[in-house]
């Protein structure tokens, strides 16, 4: 299933770095073999934004709402008490989305990979989770209709931080993300995203053909 593309000594870790390719899909796999008590992995998907809707960021949140096999909301929070993981998280960067874990127990690390990779490739993507994690209309304490949602409020809060706002504007001007769009999402543009858009984005970007896997 995997074809070895090359191997070399990796002196920074006194180990060996080997590159593989998954023959059926073309998935790239880099493995570092060295003497360390830790085992780890990083599963990466290129998710260049095409607008400011924050689709990659919201999709990351929905992936953490569980898979068809493990339909559990808040996967990281649910896993932490049940694992020896020394690190467990997910990130949306300017041009990619990463799911990362490490553990001193190799079998535990493989189990974590099974859960997170399953969530990434086969997430539930429930429309109700989209309303919770992305954006929705709600009523405030005074009965007024307002915008709400985890990512919407997160980006609204970050936008109020002068240092973040300065960095974001500089990154846009220099197109540090590759195209000048906000991967996290602009509060004014987030409500333009639909659940259908999100599902379509997942099908286009979260495929083994585009994925990159790093194991340690």
JSON list of C-alpha atoms in Angstrom, two decimals:
[
{"chain": "A", "resi": 1, "resn": "UNK", "atom": "CA", "xyz": [0.00, 0.00, 0.00]},
{"chain": "A", "resi": 2, "resn": "UNK", "atom": "CA", "xyz": [2.89, 2.38, 0.80]},
{"chain": "A", "resi": 3, "resn": "UNK", "atom": "CA", "xyz": [5.88, 2.92, -1.50]},
{"chain": "A", "resi": 4, "resn": "UNK", "atom": "CA", "xyz": [9.19, 4.07, 0.01]},
{"chain": "A", "resi": 5, "resn": "UNK", "atom": "CA", "xyz": [10.43, 7.16, -1.81]},
{"chain": "A", "resi": 6, "resn": "UNK", "atom": "CA", "xyz": [13.69, 7.70, 0.04]},
{"chain": "A", "resi": 7, "resn": "UNK", "atom": "CA", "xyz": [15.48, 7.55, 3.37]},
{"chain": "A", "resi": 8, "resn": "UNK", "atom": "CA", "xyz": [18.35, 9.40, 5.04]},
{"chain": "A", "resi": 9, "resn": "UNK", "atom": "CA", "xyz": [19.99, 10.00, 8.37]},
{"chain": "A", "resi": 10, "resn": "UNK", "atom": "CA", "xyz": [18.34, 12.78, 10.36]},
{"chain": "A", "resi": 11, "resn": "UNK", "atom": "CA", "xyz": [21.16, 14.14, 12.49]},
{"chain": "A", "resi": 12, "resn": "UNK", "atom": "CA", "xyz": [19.15, 16.68, 14.59]},
{"chain": "A", "resi": 13, "resn": "UNK", "atom": "CA", "xyz": [17.41, 13.72, 16.28]},
{"chain": "A", "resi": 14, "resn": "UNK", "atom": "CA", "xyz": [20.10, 11.11, 15.71]},
{"chain": "A", "resi": 15, "resn": "UNK", "atom": "CA", "xyz": [17.63, 9.04, 13.73]},
{"chain": "A", "resi": 16, "resn": "UNK", "atom": "CA", "xyz": [16.38, 8.15, 10.27]},
{"chain": "A", "resi": 17, "resn": "UNK", "atom": "CA", "xyz": [13.90, 10.08, 8.14]},
{"chain": "A", "resi": 18, "resn": "UNK", "atom": "CA", "xyz": [11.95, 8.05, 5.58]},
{"chain": "A", "resi": 19, "resn": "UNK", "atom": "CA", "xyz": [9.47, 9.35, 3.01]},
{"chain": "A", "resi": 20, "resn": "UNK", "atom": "CA", "xyz": [6.59, 7.16, 1.81]},
{"chain": "A", "resi": 21, "resn": "UNK", "atom": "CA", "xyz": [3.77, 7.54, -0.68]},
{"chain": "A", "resi": 22, "resn": "UNK", "atom": "CA", "xyz": [0.41, 5.83, -0.32]},
{"chain": "A", "resi": 23, "resn": "UNK", "atom": "CA", "xyz": [0.08, 4.19, -3.74]},
{"chain": "A", "resi": 24, "resn": "UNK", "atom": "CA", "xyz": [-3.75, 4.25, -4.12]},
{"chain": "A", "resi": 25, "resn": "UNK", "atom": "CA", "xyz": [-4.18, 7.92, -3.11]},
{"chain": "A", "resi": 26, "resn": "UNK", "atom": "CA", "xyz": [-0.76, 9.61, -3.30]},
{"chain": "A", "resi": 27, "resn": "UNK", "atom": "CA", "xyz": [-0.86, 10.61, 0.37]},
{"chain": "A", "resi": 28, "resn": "UNK", "atom": "CA", "xyz": [2.57, 11.80, 1.53]},
{"chain": "A", "resi": 29, "resn": "UNK", "atom": "CA", "xyz": [3.96, 10.20, 4.71]},
{"chain": "A", "resi": 30, "resn": "UNK", "atom": "CA", "xyz": [7.17, 11.26, 6.45]},
{"chain": "A", "resi": 31, "resn": "UNK", "atom": "CA", "xyz": [8.38, 9.10, 9.35]},
{"chain": "A", "resi": 32, "resn": "UNK", "atom": "CA", "xyz": [11.21, 9.90, 11.76]},
{"chain": "A", "resi": 33, "resn": "UNK", "atom": "CA", "xyz": [12.59, 6.88, 13.60]},
{"chain": "A", "resi": 34, "resn": "UNK", "atom": "CA", "xyz": [14.74, 7.70, 16.64]},
{"chain": "A", "resi": 35, "resn": "UNK", "atom": "CA", "xyz": [15.36, 6.80, 20.26]},
{"chain": "A", "resi": 36, "resn": "UNK", "atom": "CA", "xyz": [12.72, 8.73, 22.21]},
{"chain": "A", "resi": 37, "resn": "UNK", "atom": "CA", "xyz": [10.10, 7.79, 24.77]},
{"chain": "A", "resi": 38, "resn": "UNK", "atom": "CA", "xyz": [7.56, 9.91, 22.86]},
{"chain": "A", "resi": 39, "resn": "UNK", "atom": "CA", "xyz": [5.59, 8.85, 19.81]},
{"chain": "A", "resi": 40, "resn": "UNK", "atom": "CA", "xyz": [3.62, 11.38, 17.83]},
{"chain": "A", "resi": 41, "resn": "UNK", "atom": "CA", "xyz": [1.86, 12.33, 14.61]},
{"chain": "A", "resi": 42, "resn": "UNK", "atom": "CA", "xyz": [0.68, 15.34, 12.66]},
{"chain": "A", "resi": 43, "resn": "UNK", "atom": "CA", "xyz": [-2.06, 15.00, 10.03]},
{"chain": "A", "resi": 44, "resn": "UNK", "atom": "CA", "xyz": [-2.13, 18.05, 7.78]},
{"chain": "A", "resi": 45, "resn": "UNK", "atom": "CA", "xyz": [-4.59, 19.23, 5.13]},
{"chain": "A", "resi": 46, "resn": "UNK", "atom": "CA", "xyz": [-3.92, 22.18, 2.80]},
{"chain": "A", "resi": 47, "resn": "UNK", "atom": "CA", "xyz": [-6.86, 24.54, 3.36]},
{"chain": "A", "resi": 48, "resn": "UNK", "atom": "CA", "xyz": [-6.10, 27.79, 1.53]},
{"chain": "A", "resi": 49, "resn": "UNK", "atom": "CA", "xyz": [-9.07, 30.11, 2.17]},
{"chain": "A", "resi": 50, "resn": "UNK", "atom": "CA", "xyz": [-10.91, 31.55, -0.83]},
{"chain": "A", "resi": 51, "resn": "UNK", "atom": "CA", "xyz": [-12.81, 34.12, 1.25]},
{"chain": "A", "resi": 52, "resn": "UNK", "atom": "CA", "xyz": [-13.15, 35.49, 4.80]},
{"chain": "A", "resi": 53, "resn": "UNK", "atom": "CA", "xyz": [-15.92, 33.10, 5.90]},
{"chain": "A", "resi": 54, "resn": "UNK", "atom": "CA", "xyz": [-13.58, 31.09, 8.17]},
{"chain": "A", "resi": 55, "resn": "UNK", "atom": "CA", "xyz": [-14.71, 27.81, 6.61]},
{"chain": "A", "resi": 56, "resn": "UNK", "atom": "CA", "xyz": [-11.43, 26.01, 7.44]},
{"chain": "A", "resi": 57, "resn": "UNK", "atom": "CA", "xyz": [-11.59, 27.17, 11.06]},
{"chain": "A", "resi": 58, "resn": "UNK", "atom": "CA", "xyz": [-15.25, 26.19, 11.49]},
{"chain": "A", "resi": 59, "resn": "UNK", "atom": "CA", "xyz": [-14.60, 22.83, 9.81]},
{"chain": "A", "resi": 60, "resn": "UNK", "atom": "CA", "xyz": [-11.79, 22.14, 12.29]},
{"chain": "A", "resi": 61, "resn": "UNK", "atom": "CA", "xyz": [-14.29, 22.72, 15.12]},
{"chain": "A", "resi": 62, "resn": "UNK", "atom": "CA", "xyz": [-16.84, 20.39, 13.51]},
{"chain": "A", "resi": 63, "resn": "UNK", "atom": "CA", "xyz": [-14.23, 17.66, 13.00]},
{"chain": "A", "resi": 64, "resn": "UNK", "atom": "CA", "xyz": [-13.72, 17.81, 16.77]},
{"chain": "A", "resi": 65, "resn": "UNK", "atom": "CA", "xyz": [-17.47, 17.15, 17.14]},
{"chain": "A", "resi": 66, "resn": "UNK", "atom": "CA", "xyz": [-16.85, 13.52, 16.25]},
{"chain": "A", "resi": 67, "resn": "UNK", "atom": "CA", "xyz": [-16.90, 10.96, 13.46]},
{"chain": "A", "resi": 68, "resn": "UNK", "atom": "CA", "xyz": [-19.36, 8.35, 12.28]},
{"chain": "A", "resi": 69, "resn": "UNK", "atom": "CA", "xyz": [-17.41, 5.83, 14.39]},
{"chain": "A", "resi": 70, "resn": "UNK", "atom": "CA", "xyz": [-16.87, 8.08, 17.42]},
{"chain": "A", "resi": 71, "resn": "UNK", "atom": "CA", "xyz": [-19.80, 10.57, 17.47]},
{"chain": "A", "resi": 72, "resn": "UNK", "atom": "CA", "xyz": [-18.57, 12.48, 20.52]},
{"chain": "A", "resi": 73, "resn": "UNK", "atom": "CA", "xyz": [-18.63, 16.28, 20.72]},
{"chain": "A", "resi": 74, "resn": "UNK", "atom": "CA", "xyz": [-15.42, 17.83, 22.01]},
{"chain": "A", "resi": 75, "resn": "UNK", "atom": "CA", "xyz": [-13.16, 14.95, 21.04]},
{"chain": "A", "resi": 76, "resn": "UNK", "atom": "CA", "xyz": [-10.02, 16.42, 22.60]},
{"chain": "A", "resi": 77, "resn": "UNK", "atom": "CA", "xyz": [-11.77, 17.12, 25.91]},
{"chain": "A", "resi": 78, "resn": "UNK", "atom": "CA", "xyz": [-13.31, 13.64, 25.89]},
{"chain": "A", "resi": 79, "resn": "UNK", "atom": "CA", "xyz": [-10.00, 11.93, 25.11]},
{"chain": "A", "resi": 80, "resn": "UNK", "atom": "CA", "xyz": [-7.73, 13.70, 27.62]},
{"chain": "A", "resi": 81, "resn": "UNK", "atom": "CA", "xyz": [-8.95, 11.84, 30.77]},
{"chain": "A", "resi": 82, "resn": "UNK", "atom": "CA", "xyz": [-8.72, 8.51, 28.87]},
{"chain": "A", "resi": 83, "resn": "UNK", "atom": "CA", "xyz": [-5.24, 8.80, 27.39]},
{"chain": "A", "resi": 84, "resn": "UNK", "atom": "CA", "xyz": [-1.60, 9.20, 28.40]},
{"chain": "A", "resi": 85, "resn": "UNK", "atom": "CA", "xyz": [-1.21, 11.89, 25.71]},
{"chain": "A", "resi": 86, "resn": "UNK", "atom": "CA", "xyz": [1.42, 14.52, 26.39]},
{"chain": "A", "resi": 87, "resn": "UNK", "atom": "CA", "xyz": [-0.03, 16.67, 23.60]},
{"chain": "A", "resi": 88, "resn": "UNK", "atom": "CA", "xyz": [-3.39, 16.70, 21.82]},
{"chain": "A", "resi": 89, "resn": "UNK", "atom": "CA", "xyz": [-4.82, 19.53, 19.73]},
{"chain": "A", "resi": 90, "resn": "UNK", "atom": "CA", "xyz": [-5.93, 20.87, 16.34]},
{"chain": "A", "resi": 91, "resn": "UNK", "atom": "CA", "xyz": [-4.96, 24.10, 14.57]},
{"chain": "A", "resi": 92, "resn": "UNK", "atom": "CA", "xyz": [-6.14, 26.17, 11.63]},
{"chain": "A", "resi": 93, "resn": "UNK", "atom": "CA", "xyz": [-3.17, 28.04, 10.19]},
{"chain": "A", "resi": 94, "resn": "UNK", "atom": "CA", "xyz": [-3.06, 30.50, 7.28]},
{"chain": "A", "resi": 95, "resn": "UNK", "atom": "CA", "xyz": [-2.89, 27.77, 4.64]},
{"chain": "A", "resi": 96, "resn": "UNK", "atom": "CA", "xyz": [-3.41, 24.41, 6.36]},
{"chain": "A", "resi": 97, "resn": "UNK", "atom": "CA", "xyz": [-5.29, 22.62, 9.14]},
{"chain": "A", "resi": 98, "resn": "UNK", "atom": "CA", "xyz": [-3.43, 20.23, 11.45]},
{"chain": "A", "resi": 99, "resn": "UNK", "atom": "CA", "xyz": [-4.45, 17.50, 13.89]},
{"chain": "A", "resi": 100, "resn": "UNK", "atom": "CA", "xyz": [-1.62, 16.69, 16.30]},
{"chain": "A", "resi": 101, "resn": "UNK", "atom": "CA", "xyz": [-1.01, 14.27, 19.17]},
{"chain": "A", "resi": 102, "resn": "UNK", "atom": "CA", "xyz": [1.88, 12.73, 21.10]},
{"chain": "A", "resi": 103, "resn": "UNK", "atom": "CA", "xyz": [2.12, 10.12, 23.82]},
{"chain": "A", "resi": 104, "resn": "UNK", "atom": "CA", "xyz": [4.86, 8.22, 25.68]},
{"chain": "A", "resi": 105, "resn": "UNK", "atom": "CA", "xyz": [2.88, 5.04, 24.92]},
{"chain": "A", "resi": 106, "resn": "UNK", "atom": "CA", "xyz": [3.07, 3.92, 21.27]},
{"chain": "A", "resi": 107, "resn": "UNK", "atom": "CA", "xyz": [-0.21, 1.98, 21.35]},
{"chain": "A", "resi": 108, "resn": "UNK", "atom": "CA", "xyz": [-1.94, 4.97, 22.92]},
{"chain": "A", "resi": 109, "resn": "UNK", "atom": "CA", "xyz": [-0.58, 7.18, 20.13]},
{"chain": "A", "resi": 110, "resn": "UNK", "atom": "CA", "xyz": [-1.91, 4.77, 17.49]},
{"chain": "A", "resi": 111, "resn": "UNK", "atom": "CA", "xyz": [-5.33, 4.83, 19.17]},
{"chain": "A", "resi": 112, "resn": "UNK", "atom": "CA", "xyz": [-5.29, 8.64, 19.13]},
{"chain": "A", "resi": 113, "resn": "UNK", "atom": "CA", "xyz": [-4.44, 8.57, 15.44]},
{"chain": "A", "resi": 114, "resn": "UNK", "atom": "CA", "xyz": [-7.33, 6.18, 14.80]},
{"chain": "A", "resi": 115, "resn": "UNK", "atom": "CA", "xyz": [-9.77, 8.56, 16.50]},
{"chain": "A", "resi": 116, "resn": "UNK", "atom": "CA", "xyz": [-8.49, 11.85, 15.04]},
{"chain": "A", "resi": 117, "resn": "UNK", "atom": "CA", "xyz": [-7.91, 10.54, 11.51]},
{"chain": "A", "resi": 118, "resn": "UNK", "atom": "CA", "xyz": [-11.36, 8.95, 11.59]},
{"chain": "A", "resi": 119, "resn": "UNK", "atom": "CA", "xyz": [-12.86, 12.28, 12.60]},
{"chain": "A", "resi": 120, "resn": "UNK", "atom": "CA", "xyz": [-10.95, 14.16, 9.91]},
{"chain": "A", "resi": 121, "resn": "UNK", "atom": "CA", "xyz": [-11.79, 11.83, 7.03]},
{"chain": "A", "resi": 122, "resn": "UNK", "atom": "CA", "xyz": [-15.31, 10.84, 8.11]},
{"chain": "A", "resi": 123, "resn": "UNK", "atom": "CA", "xyz": [-16.78, 13.57, 10.37]},
{"chain": "A", "resi": 124, "resn": "UNK", "atom": "CA", "xyz": [-20.44, 13.73, 11.29]},
{"chain": "A", "resi": 125, "resn": "UNK", "atom": "CA", "xyz": [-20.75, 17.40, 10.18]},
{"chain": "A", "resi": 126, "resn": "UNK", "atom": "CA", "xyz": [-24.13, 17.73, 11.90]},
{"chain": "A", "resi": 127, "resn": "UNK", "atom": "CA", "xyz": [-26.00, 20.93, 10.88]},
{"chain": "A", "resi": 128, "resn": "UNK", "atom": "CA", "xyz": [-26.75, 21.56, 14.58]},
{"chain": "A", "resi": 129, "resn": "UNK", "atom": "CA", "xyz": [-23.03, 21.45, 15.36]},
{"chain": "A", "resi": 130, "resn": "UNK", "atom": "CA", "xyz": [-22.51, 23.95, 12.55]},
{"chain": "A", "resi": 131, "resn": "UNK", "atom": "CA", "xyz": [-24.99, 26.31, 14.24]},
{"chain": "A", "resi": 132, "resn": "UNK", "atom": "CA", "xyz": [-23.22, 25.83, 17.58]},
{"chain": "A", "resi": 133, "resn": "UNK", "atom": "CA", "xyz": [-19.61, 26.08, 16.39]},
{"chain": "A", "resi": 134, "resn": "UNK", "atom": "CA", "xyz": [-19.97, 28.37, 13.37]},
{"chain": "A", "resi": 135, "resn": "UNK", "atom": "CA", "xyz": [-22.71, 30.96, 13.55]},
{"chain": "A", "resi": 136, "resn": "UNK", "atom": "CA", "xyz": [-26.43, 31.30, 14.24]},
{"chain": "A", "resi": 137, "resn": "UNK", "atom": "CA", "xyz": [-29.07, 33.86, 15.12]},
{"chain": "A", "resi": 138, "resn": "UNK", "atom": "CA", "xyz": [-29.90, 34.03, 18.83]},
{"chain": "A", "resi": 139, "resn": "UNK", "atom": "CA", "xyz": [-31.66, 36.22, 21.38]},
{"chain": "A", "resi": 140, "resn": "UNK", "atom": "CA", "xyz": [-29.69, 38.22, 23.90]},
{"chain": "A", "resi": 141, "resn": "UNK", "atom": "CA", "xyz": [-30.79, 38.96, 27.48]},
{"chain": "A", "resi": 142, "resn": "UNK", "atom": "CA", "xyz": [-32.81, 41.94, 26.22]},
{"chain": "A", "resi": 143, "resn": "UNK", "atom": "CA", "xyz": [-34.66, 39.90, 23.61]},
{"chain": "A", "resi": 144, "resn": "UNK", "atom": "CA", "xyz": [-32.75, 41.35, 20.67]},
{"chain": "A", "resi": 145, "resn": "UNK", "atom": "CA", "xyz": [-31.73, 39.19, 17.71]},
{"chain": "A", "resi": 146, "resn": "UNK", "atom": "CA", "xyz": [-27.93, 38.84, 17.64]},
{"chain": "A", "resi": 147, "resn": "UNK", "atom": "CA", "xyz": [-25.29, 36.73, 15.93]},
{"chain": "A", "resi": 148, "resn": "UNK", "atom": "CA", "xyz": [-23.77, 33.96, 18.03]},
{"chain": "A", "resi": 149, "resn": "UNK", "atom": "CA", "xyz": [-21.51, 30.91, 17.63]},
{"chain": "A", "resi": 150, "resn": "UNK", "atom": "CA", "xyz": [-18.20, 29.64, 19.02]},
{"chain": "A", "resi": 151, "resn": "UNK", "atom": "CA", "xyz": [-15.97, 30.63, 16.09]},
{"chain": "A", "resi": 152, "resn": "UNK", "atom": "CA", "xyz": [-17.91, 33.86, 15.45]},
{"chain": "A", "resi": 153, "resn": "UNK", "atom": "CA", "xyz": [-17.40, 34.97, 19.08]},
{"chain": "A", "resi": 154, "resn": "UNK", "atom": "CA", "xyz": [-13.79, 33.77, 19.10]},
{"chain": "A", "resi": 155, "resn": "UNK", "atom": "CA", "xyz": [-12.90, 35.87, 16.07]},
{"chain": "A", "resi": 156, "resn": "UNK", "atom": "CA", "xyz": [-14.94, 38.81, 17.37]},
{"chain": "A", "resi": 157, "resn": "UNK", "atom": "CA", "xyz": [-12.87, 38.73, 20.56]},
{"chain": "A", "resi": 158, "resn": "UNK", "atom": "CA", "xyz": [-9.58, 38.41, 18.69]},
{"chain": "A", "resi": 159, "resn": "UNK", "atom": "CA", "xyz": [-10.54, 41.32, 16.45]},
{"chain": "A", "resi": 160, "resn": "UNK", "atom": "CA", "xyz": [-10.86, 43.50, 19.53]},
{"chain": "A", "resi": 161, "resn": "UNK", "atom": "CA", "xyz": [-7.25, 42.73, 20.48]},
{"chain": "A", "resi": 162, "resn": "UNK", "atom": "CA", "xyz": [-5.07, 45.55, 19.00]},
{"chain": "A", "resi": 163, "resn": "UNK", "atom": "CA", "xyz": [-2.01, 43.30, 18.59]},
{"chain": "A", "resi": 164, "resn": "UNK", "atom": "CA", "xyz": [-4.00, 40.61, 16.74]},
{"chain": "A", "resi": 165, "resn": "UNK", "atom": "CA", "xyz": [-5.76, 43.19, 14.57]},
{"chain": "A", "resi": 166, "resn": "UNK", "atom": "CA", "xyz": [-2.41, 44.75, 13.67]},
{"chain": "A", "resi": 167, "resn": "UNK", "atom": "CA", "xyz": [-0.91, 41.37, 12.76]},
{"chain": "A", "resi": 168, "resn": "UNK", "atom": "CA", "xyz": [-3.99, 40.40, 10.72]},
{"chain": "A", "resi": 169, "resn": "UNK", "atom": "CA", "xyz": [-3.91, 43.62, 8.71]},
{"chain": "A", "resi": 170, "resn": "UNK", "atom": "CA", "xyz": [-0.16, 43.29, 8.11]},
{"chain": "A", "resi": 171, "resn": "UNK", "atom": "CA", "xyz": [-0.57, 39.66, 7.02]},
{"chain": "A", "resi": 172, "resn": "UNK", "atom": "CA", "xyz": [-3.33, 40.69, 4.60]},
{"chain": "A", "resi": 173, "resn": "UNK", "atom": "CA", "xyz": [-1.23, 43.49, 3.13]},
{"chain": "A", "resi": 174, "resn": "UNK", "atom": "CA", "xyz": [1.74, 41.18, 2.61]},
{"chain": "A", "resi": 175, "resn": "UNK", "atom": "CA", "xyz": [-0.46, 38.18, 1.70]},
{"chain": "A", "resi": 176, "resn": "UNK", "atom": "CA", "xyz": [1.41, 36.03, 4.23]},
{"chain": "A", "resi": 177, "resn": "UNK", "atom": "CA", "xyz": [-1.35, 33.43, 4.04]},
{"chain": "A", "resi": 178, "resn": "UNK", "atom": "CA", "xyz": [-0.84, 33.16, 0.30]},
{"chain": "A", "resi": 179, "resn": "UNK", "atom": "CA", "xyz": [-3.83, 35.16, -0.87]},
{"chain": "A", "resi": 180, "resn": "UNK", "atom": "CA", "xyz": [-4.74, 37.79, 1.71]},
{"chain": "A", "resi": 181, "resn": "UNK", "atom": "CA", "xyz": [-7.88, 36.06, 3.06]},
{"chain": "A", "resi": 182, "resn": "UNK", "atom": "CA", "xyz": [-8.44, 35.34, 6.75]},
{"chain": "A", "resi": 183, "resn": "UNK", "atom": "CA", "xyz": [-8.25, 31.61, 7.55]},
{"chain": "A", "resi": 184, "resn": "UNK", "atom": "CA", "xyz": [-9.79, 32.16, 10.98]},
{"chain": "A", "resi": 185, "resn": "UNK", "atom": "CA", "xyz": [-12.69, 34.14, 9.57]},
{"chain": "A", "resi": 186, "resn": "UNK", "atom": "CA", "xyz": [-13.83, 37.75, 9.64]},
{"chain": "A", "resi": 187, "resn": "UNK", "atom": "CA", "xyz": [-16.91, 38.27, 11.86]},
{"chain": "A", "resi": 188, "resn": "UNK", "atom": "CA", "xyz": [-18.62, 40.31, 9.13]},
{"chain": "A", "resi": 189, "resn": "UNK", "atom": "CA", "xyz": [-18.13, 37.51, 6.58]},
{"chain": "A", "resi": 190, "resn": "UNK", "atom": "CA", "xyz": [-18.68, 34.40, 8.75]},
{"chain": "A", "resi": 191, "resn": "UNK", "atom": "CA", "xyz": [-22.50, 34.60, 8.41]},
{"chain": "A", "resi": 192, "resn": "UNK", "atom": "CA", "xyz": [-22.14, 34.19, 4.63]},
{"chain": "A", "resi": 193, "resn": "UNK", "atom": "CA", "xyz": [-21.04, 30.57, 5.16]},
{"chain": "A", "resi": 194, "resn": "UNK", "atom": "CA", "xyz": [-23.66, 27.83, 4.83]},
{"chain": "A", "resi": 195, "resn": "UNK", "atom": "CA", "xyz": [-23.55, 24.24, 6.03]},
{"chain": "A", "resi": 196, "resn": "UNK", "atom": "CA", "xyz": [-23.59, 23.15, 2.37]},
{"chain": "A", "resi": 197, "resn": "UNK", "atom": "CA", "xyz": [-20.49, 25.28, 1.72]},
{"chain": "A", "resi": 198, "resn": "UNK", "atom": "CA", "xyz": [-18.74, 23.61, 4.65]},
{"chain": "A", "resi": 199, "resn": "UNK", "atom": "CA", "xyz": [-19.57, 20.07, 3.48]},
{"chain": "A", "resi": 200, "resn": "UNK", "atom": "CA", "xyz": [-18.34, 20.93, -0.02]},
{"chain": "A", "resi": 201, "resn": "UNK", "atom": "CA", "xyz": [-15.10, 22.36, 1.43]},
{"chain": "A", "resi": 202, "resn": "UNK", "atom": "CA", "xyz": [-14.51, 19.16, 3.40]},
{"chain": "A", "resi": 203, "resn": "UNK", "atom": "CA", "xyz": [-15.01, 16.97, 0.34]},
{"chain": "A", "resi": 204, "resn": "UNK", "atom": "CA", "xyz": [-12.60, 19.08, -1.68]},
{"chain": "A", "resi": 205, "resn": "UNK", "atom": "CA", "xyz": [-9.78, 19.44, 0.85]},
{"chain": "A", "resi": 206, "resn": "UNK", "atom": "CA", "xyz": [-9.99, 16.57, 3.35]},
{"chain": "A", "resi": 207, "resn": "UNK", "atom": "CA", "xyz": [-9.02, 13.80, 0.98]},
{"chain": "A", "resi": 208, "resn": "UNK", "atom": "CA", "xyz": [-5.97, 11.49, 1.24]},
{"chain": "A", "resi": 209, "resn": "UNK", "atom": "CA", "xyz": [-4.82, 12.80, -2.15]},
{"chain": "A", "resi": 210, "resn": "UNK", "atom": "CA", "xyz": [-4.14, 16.17, -0.50]},
{"chain": "A", "resi": 211, "resn": "UNK", "atom": "CA", "xyz": [-3.24, 15.02, 3.02]},
{"chain": "A", "resi": 212, "resn": "UNK", "atom": "CA", "xyz": [0.25, 14.95, 4.50]},
{"chain": "A", "resi": 213, "resn": "UNK", "atom": "CA", "xyz": [1.13, 12.72, 7.43]},
{"chain": "A", "resi": 214, "resn": "UNK", "atom": "CA", "xyz": [4.12, 13.08, 9.75]},
{"chain": "A", "resi": 215, "resn": "UNK", "atom": "CA", "xyz": [4.85, 10.34, 12.30]},
{"chain": "A", "resi": 216, "resn": "UNK", "atom": "CA", "xyz": [7.57, 10.20, 14.94]}
]
